[in-house]
Coordinates of N, CA, C and O in Angstrom, one line a residue:
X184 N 0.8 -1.2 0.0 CA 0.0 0.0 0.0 C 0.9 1.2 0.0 O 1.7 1.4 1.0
X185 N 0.9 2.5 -1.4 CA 1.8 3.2 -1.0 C 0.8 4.4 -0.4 O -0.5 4.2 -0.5
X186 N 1.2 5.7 0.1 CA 0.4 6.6 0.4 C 0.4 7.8 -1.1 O 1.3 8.1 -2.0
X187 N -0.3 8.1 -0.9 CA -1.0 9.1 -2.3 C -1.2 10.7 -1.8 O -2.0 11.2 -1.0
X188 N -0.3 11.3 -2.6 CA 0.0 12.9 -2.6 C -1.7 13.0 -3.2 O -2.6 12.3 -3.6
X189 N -1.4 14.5 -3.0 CA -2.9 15.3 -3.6 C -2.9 15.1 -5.1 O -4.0 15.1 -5.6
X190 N -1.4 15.0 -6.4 CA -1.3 14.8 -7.2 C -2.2 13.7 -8.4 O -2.5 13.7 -9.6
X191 N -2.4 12.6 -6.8 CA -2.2 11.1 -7.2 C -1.6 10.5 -7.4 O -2.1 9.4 -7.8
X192 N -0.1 10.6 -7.4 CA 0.8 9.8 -7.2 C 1.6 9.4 -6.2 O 2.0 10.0 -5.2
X193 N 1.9 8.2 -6.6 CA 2.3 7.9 -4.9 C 3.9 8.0 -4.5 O 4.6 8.1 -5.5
X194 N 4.4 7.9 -3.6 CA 5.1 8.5 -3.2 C 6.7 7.9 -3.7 O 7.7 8.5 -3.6
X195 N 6.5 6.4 -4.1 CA 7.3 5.3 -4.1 C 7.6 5.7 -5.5 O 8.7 5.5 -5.9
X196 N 6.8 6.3 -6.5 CA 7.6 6.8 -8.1 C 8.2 8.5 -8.1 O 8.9 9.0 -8.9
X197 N 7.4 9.3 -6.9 CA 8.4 10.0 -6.7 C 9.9 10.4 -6.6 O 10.7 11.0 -7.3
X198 N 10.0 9.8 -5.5 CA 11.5 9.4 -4.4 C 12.5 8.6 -5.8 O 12.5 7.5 -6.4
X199 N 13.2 9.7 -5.7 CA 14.6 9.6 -6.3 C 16.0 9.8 -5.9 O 16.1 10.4 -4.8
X200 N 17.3 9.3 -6.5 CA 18.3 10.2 -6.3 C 18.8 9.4 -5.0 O 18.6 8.3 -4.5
X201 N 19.8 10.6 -4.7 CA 20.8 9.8 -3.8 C 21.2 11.3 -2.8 O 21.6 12.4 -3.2
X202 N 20.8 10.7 -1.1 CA 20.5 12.0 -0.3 C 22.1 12.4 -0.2 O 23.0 11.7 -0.6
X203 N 22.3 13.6 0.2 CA 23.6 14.0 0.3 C 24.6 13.4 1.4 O 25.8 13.8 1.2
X204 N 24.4 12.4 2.6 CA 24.7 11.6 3.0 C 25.3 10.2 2.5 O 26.4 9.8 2.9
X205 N 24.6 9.8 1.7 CA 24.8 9.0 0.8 C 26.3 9.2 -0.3 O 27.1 8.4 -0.6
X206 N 26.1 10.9 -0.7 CA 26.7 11.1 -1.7 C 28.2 11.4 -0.8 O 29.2 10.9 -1.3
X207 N 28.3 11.9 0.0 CA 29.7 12.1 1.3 C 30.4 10.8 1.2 O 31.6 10.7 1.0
X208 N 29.5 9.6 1.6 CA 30.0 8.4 1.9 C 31.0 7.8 0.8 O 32.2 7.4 0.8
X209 N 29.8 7.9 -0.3 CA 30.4 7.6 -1.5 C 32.0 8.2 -2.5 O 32.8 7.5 -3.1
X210 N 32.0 9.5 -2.4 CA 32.8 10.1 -2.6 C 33.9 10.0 -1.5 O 35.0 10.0 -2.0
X211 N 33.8 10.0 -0.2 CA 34.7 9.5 0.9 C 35.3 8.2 0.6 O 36.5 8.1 0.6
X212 N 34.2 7.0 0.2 CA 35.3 5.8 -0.4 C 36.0 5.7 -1.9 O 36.8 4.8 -2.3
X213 N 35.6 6.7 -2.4 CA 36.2 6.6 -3.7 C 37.5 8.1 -3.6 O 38.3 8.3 -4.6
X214 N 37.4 8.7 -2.6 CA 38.8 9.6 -3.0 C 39.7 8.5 -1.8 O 41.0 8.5 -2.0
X215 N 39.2 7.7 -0.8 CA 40.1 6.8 -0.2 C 40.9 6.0 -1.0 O 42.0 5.7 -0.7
X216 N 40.2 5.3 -2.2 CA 41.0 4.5 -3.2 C 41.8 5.0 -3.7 O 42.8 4.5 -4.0
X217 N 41.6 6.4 -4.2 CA 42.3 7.3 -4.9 C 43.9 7.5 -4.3 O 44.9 7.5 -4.9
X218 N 43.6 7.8 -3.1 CA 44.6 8.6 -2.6 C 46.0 7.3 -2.2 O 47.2 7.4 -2.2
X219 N 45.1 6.0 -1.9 CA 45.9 4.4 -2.1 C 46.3 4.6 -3.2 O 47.4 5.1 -3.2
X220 N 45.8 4.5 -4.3 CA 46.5 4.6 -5.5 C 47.6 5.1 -5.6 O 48.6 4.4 -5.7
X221 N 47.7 6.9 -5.6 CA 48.6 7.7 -5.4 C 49.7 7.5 -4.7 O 50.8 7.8 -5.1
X222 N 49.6 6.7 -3.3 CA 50.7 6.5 -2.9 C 51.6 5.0 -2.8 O 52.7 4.7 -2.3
X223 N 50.5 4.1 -3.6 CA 50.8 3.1 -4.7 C 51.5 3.1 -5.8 O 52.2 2.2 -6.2
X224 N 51.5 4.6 -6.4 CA 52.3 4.2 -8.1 C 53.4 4.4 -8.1 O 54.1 3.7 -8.8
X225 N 53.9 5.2 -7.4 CA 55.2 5.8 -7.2 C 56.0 4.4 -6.9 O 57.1 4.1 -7.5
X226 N 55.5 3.4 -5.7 CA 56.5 2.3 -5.3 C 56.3 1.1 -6.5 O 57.1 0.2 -6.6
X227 N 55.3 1.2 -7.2 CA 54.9 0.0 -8.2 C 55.9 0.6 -9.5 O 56.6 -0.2 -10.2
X228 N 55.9 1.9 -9.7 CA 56.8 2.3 -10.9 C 58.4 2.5 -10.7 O 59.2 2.5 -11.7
X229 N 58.7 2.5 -9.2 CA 60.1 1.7 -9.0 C 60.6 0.4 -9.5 O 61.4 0.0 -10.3
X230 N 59.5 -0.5 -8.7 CA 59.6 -1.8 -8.9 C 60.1 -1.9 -10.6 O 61.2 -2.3 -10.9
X231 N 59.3 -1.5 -11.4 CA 59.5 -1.6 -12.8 C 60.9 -1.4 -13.2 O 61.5 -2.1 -14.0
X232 N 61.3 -0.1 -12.4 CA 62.7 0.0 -13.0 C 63.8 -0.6 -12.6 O 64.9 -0.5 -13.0
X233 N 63.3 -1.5 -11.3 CA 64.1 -2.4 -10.8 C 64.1 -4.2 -11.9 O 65.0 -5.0 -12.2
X234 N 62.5 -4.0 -12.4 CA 63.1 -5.3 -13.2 C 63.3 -5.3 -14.4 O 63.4 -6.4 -15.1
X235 N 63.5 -3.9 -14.8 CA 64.2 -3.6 -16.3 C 65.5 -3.7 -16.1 O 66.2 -4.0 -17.1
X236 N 66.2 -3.5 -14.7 CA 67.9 -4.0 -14.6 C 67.8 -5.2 -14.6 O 68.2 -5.8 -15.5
X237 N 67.3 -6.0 -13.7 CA 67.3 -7.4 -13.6 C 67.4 -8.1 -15.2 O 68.4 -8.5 -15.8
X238 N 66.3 -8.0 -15.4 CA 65.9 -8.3 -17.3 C 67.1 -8.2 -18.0 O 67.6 -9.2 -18.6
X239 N 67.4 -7.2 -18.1 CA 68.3 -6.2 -18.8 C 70.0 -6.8 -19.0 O 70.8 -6.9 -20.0
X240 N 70.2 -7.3 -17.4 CA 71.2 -8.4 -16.9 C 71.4 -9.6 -17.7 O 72.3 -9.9 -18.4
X241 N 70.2 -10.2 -17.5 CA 70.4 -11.5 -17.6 C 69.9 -11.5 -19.6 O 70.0 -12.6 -20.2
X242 N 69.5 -10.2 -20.4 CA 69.6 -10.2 -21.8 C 70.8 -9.7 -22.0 O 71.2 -10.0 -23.1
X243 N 71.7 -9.1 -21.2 CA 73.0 -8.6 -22.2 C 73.9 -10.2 -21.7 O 74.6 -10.7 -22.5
X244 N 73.9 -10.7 -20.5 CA 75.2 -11.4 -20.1 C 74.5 -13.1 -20.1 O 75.4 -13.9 -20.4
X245 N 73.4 -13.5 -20.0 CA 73.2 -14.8 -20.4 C 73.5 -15.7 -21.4 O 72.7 -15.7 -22.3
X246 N 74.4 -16.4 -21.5 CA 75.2 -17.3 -22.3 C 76.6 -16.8 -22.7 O 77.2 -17.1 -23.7
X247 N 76.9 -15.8 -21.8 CA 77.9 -15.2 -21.7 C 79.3 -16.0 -20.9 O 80.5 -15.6 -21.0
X248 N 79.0 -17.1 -20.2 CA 80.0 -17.5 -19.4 C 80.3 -16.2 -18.4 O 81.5 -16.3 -18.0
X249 N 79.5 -15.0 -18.0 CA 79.6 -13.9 -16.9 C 79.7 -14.7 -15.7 O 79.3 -15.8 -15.4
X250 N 80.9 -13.5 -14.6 CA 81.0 -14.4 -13.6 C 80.3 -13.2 -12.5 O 79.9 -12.1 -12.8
X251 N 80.4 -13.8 -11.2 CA 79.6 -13.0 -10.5 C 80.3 -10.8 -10.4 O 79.7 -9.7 -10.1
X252 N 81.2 -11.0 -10.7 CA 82.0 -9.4 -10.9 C 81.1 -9.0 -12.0 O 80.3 -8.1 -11.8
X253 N 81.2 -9.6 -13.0 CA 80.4 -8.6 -14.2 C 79.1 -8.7 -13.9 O 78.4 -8.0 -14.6
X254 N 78.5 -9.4 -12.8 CA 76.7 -9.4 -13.2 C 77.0 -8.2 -11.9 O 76.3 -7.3 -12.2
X255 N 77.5 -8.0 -11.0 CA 77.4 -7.1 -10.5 C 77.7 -5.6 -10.6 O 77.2 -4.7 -9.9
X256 N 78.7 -5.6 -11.9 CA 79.0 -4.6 -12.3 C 77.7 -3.6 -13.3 O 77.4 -2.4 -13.3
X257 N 77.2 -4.8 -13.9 CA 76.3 -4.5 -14.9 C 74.7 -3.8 -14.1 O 74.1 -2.9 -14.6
X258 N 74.4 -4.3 -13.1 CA 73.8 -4.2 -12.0 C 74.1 -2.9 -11.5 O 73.2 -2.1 -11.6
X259 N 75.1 -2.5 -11.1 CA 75.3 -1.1 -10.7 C 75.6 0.1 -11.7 O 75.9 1.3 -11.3
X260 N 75.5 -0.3 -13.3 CA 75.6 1.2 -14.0 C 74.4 0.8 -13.8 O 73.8 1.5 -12.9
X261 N 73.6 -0.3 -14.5 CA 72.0 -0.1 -14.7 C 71.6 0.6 -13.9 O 70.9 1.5 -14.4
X262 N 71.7 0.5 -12.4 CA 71.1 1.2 -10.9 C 71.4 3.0 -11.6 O 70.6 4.0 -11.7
X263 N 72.9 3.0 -11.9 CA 72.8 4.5 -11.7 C 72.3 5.0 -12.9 O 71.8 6.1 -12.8
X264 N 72.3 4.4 -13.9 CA 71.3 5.1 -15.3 C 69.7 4.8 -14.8 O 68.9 5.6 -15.2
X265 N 69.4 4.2 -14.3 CA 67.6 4.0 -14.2 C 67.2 4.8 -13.1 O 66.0 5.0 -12.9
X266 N 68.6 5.5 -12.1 CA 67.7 6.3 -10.7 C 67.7 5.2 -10.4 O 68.8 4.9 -10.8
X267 N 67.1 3.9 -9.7 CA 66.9 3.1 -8.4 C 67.7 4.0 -7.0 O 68.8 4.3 -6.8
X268 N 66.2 4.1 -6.2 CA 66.7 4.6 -5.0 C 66.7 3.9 -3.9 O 67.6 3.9 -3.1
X269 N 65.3 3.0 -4.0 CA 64.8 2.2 -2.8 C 66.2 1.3 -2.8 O 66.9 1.7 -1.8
X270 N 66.8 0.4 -3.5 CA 67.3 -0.7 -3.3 C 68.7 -0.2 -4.0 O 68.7 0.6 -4.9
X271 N 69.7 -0.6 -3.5 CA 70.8 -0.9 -4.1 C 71.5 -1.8 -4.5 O 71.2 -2.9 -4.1
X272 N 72.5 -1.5 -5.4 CA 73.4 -2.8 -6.4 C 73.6 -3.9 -5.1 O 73.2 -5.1 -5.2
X273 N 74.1 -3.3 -3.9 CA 74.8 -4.2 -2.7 C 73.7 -5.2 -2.3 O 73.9 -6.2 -1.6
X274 N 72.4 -4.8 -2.8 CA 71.0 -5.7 -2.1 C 70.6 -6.6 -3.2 O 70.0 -7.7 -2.9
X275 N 71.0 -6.4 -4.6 CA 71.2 -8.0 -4.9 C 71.9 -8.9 -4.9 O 73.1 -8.7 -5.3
X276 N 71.6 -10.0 -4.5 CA 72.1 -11.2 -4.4 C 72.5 -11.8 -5.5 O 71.5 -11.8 -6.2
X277 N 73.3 -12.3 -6.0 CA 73.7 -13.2 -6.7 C 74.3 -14.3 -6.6 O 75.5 -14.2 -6.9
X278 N 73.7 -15.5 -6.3 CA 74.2 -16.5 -6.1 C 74.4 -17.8 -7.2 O 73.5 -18.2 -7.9
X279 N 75.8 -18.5 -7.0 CA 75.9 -19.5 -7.8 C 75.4 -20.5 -7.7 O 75.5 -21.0 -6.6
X280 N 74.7 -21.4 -8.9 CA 74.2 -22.2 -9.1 C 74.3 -23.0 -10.5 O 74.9 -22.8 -11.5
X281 N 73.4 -24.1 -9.8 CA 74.0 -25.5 -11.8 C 73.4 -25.2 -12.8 O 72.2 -25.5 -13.1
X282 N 74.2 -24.6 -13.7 CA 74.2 -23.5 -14.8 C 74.0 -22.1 -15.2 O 73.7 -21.5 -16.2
X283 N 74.5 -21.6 -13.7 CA 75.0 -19.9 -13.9 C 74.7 -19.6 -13.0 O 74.7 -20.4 -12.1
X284 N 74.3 -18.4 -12.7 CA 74.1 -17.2 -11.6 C 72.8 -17.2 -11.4 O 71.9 -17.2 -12.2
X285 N 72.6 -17.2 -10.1 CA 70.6 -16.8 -9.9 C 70.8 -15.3 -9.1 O 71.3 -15.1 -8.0
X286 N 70.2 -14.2 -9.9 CA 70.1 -13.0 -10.2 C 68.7 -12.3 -9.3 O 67.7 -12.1 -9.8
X287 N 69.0 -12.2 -7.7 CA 67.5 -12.2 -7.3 C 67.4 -10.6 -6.9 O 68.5 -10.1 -6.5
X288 N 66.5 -9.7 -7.0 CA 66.0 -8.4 -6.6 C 64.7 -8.9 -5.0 O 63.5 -8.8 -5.1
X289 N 65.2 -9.1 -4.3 CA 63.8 -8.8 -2.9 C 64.0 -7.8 -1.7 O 64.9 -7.6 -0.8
X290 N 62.8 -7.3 -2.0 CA 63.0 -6.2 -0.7 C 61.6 -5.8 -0.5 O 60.7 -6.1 -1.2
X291 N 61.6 -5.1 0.5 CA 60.1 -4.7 0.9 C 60.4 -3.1 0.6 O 61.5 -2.5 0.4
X292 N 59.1 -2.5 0.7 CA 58.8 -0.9 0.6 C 57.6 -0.8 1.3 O 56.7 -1.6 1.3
X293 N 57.9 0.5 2.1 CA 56.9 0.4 3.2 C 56.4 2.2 2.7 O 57.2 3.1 2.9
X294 N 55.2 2.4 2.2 CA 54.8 3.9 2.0 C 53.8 4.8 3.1 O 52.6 4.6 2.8
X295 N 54.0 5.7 4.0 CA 52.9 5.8 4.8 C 51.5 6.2 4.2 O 51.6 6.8 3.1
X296 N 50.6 5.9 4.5 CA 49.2 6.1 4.1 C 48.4 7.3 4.8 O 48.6 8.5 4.4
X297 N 47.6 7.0 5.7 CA 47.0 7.8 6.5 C 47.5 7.6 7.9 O 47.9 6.5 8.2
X298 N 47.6 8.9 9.0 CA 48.0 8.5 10.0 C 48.9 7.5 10.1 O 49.6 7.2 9.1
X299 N 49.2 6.8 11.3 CA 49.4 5.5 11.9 C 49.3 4.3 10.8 O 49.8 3.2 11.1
X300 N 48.7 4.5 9.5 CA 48.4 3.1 8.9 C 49.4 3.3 7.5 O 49.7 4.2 6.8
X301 N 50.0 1.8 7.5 CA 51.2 2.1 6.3 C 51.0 0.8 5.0 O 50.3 -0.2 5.1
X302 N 51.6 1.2 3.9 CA 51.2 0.4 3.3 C 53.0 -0.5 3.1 O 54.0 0.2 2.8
X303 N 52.9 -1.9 3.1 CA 54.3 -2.6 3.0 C 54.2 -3.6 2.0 O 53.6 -4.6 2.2
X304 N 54.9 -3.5 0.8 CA 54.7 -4.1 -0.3 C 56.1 -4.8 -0.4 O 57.3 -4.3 -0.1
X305 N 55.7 -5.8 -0.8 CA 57.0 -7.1 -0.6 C 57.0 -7.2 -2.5 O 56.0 -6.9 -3.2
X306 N 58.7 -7.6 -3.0 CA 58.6 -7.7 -4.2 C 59.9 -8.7 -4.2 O 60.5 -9.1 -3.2
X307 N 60.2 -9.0 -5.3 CA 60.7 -10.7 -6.0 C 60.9 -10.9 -7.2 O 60.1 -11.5 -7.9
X308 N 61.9 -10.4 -7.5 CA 62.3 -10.6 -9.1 C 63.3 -11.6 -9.2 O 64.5 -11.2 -9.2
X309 N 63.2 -12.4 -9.4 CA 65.0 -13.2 -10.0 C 65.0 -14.2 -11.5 O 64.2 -14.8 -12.2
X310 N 66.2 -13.9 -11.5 CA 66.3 -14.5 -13.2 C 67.2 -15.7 -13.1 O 67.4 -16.0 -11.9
X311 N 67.9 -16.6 -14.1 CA 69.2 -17.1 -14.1 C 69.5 -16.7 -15.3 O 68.8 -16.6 -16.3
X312 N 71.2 -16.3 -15.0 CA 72.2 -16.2 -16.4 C 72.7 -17.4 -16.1 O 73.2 -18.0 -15.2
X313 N 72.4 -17.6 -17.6 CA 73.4 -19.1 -17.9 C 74.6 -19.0 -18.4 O 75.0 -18.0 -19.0
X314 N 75.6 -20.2 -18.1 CA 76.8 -19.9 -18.6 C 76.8 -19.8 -19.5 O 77.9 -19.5 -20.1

């Protein structure tokens, strides 16, 4: 049963829209994603230029017979032509193994968010160069 204006219509095809409460809320969770975002791209668009060295490594020196000196060397121009800030040459690992080098990038990045709350993003790149 709906109730009926003087119009004749009832009230249930009147009522529209979205009260301004509603619209606060809404806009409150969508500039919160936003602003995650923002202080998301910046460490996600490092990452990137961290595994364009990696990559980059293991296409110039793979089947190279490279020993651990040159993958490190290669590693640290890459670092200083690409900017890498978070991580340095000294934080990858490279260790030997049966049939070349395993070439690993891991570290975490921690970005603050709001207040007290932070965002900590773990990352993991590794390749092998083969002899």
């Amino acid at each position: 049963m709906f109730v009926k204006t003087r119009d004749g219509q009832s009230l249930k095809h009147r009522q529209g829209g979205m009260t301004t409460l509603g619209l606060i809320i809404l806009v409150s969770f969508i500039g919160l994603f936003a602003f995650a975002g923002i202080r998301l791209t910046p460490i996600y668009l490092n990452y990137m230029k961290v595994v364009g060295v990696v990559t980059g490594v293991h296409e110039e020196l793979d089947g190279t017979n490279a020993t651990r000196a040159m993958i490190r060397t290669s590693v640290a121009k890459r670092f200083d032509i690409e900017s890498v800030g978070v991580i340095t040459a000294k934080d990858i690992k490279v260790t030997k193994q049966e049939g070349g080098h395993l070439v690993a990038a891991t570290y975490s990045h921690k970005a603050p968010f709001i207040s007290n709350v932070s965002f900590v993003v773990d990352f993991d790149k590794q390749v092998l160069v083969r002899k």
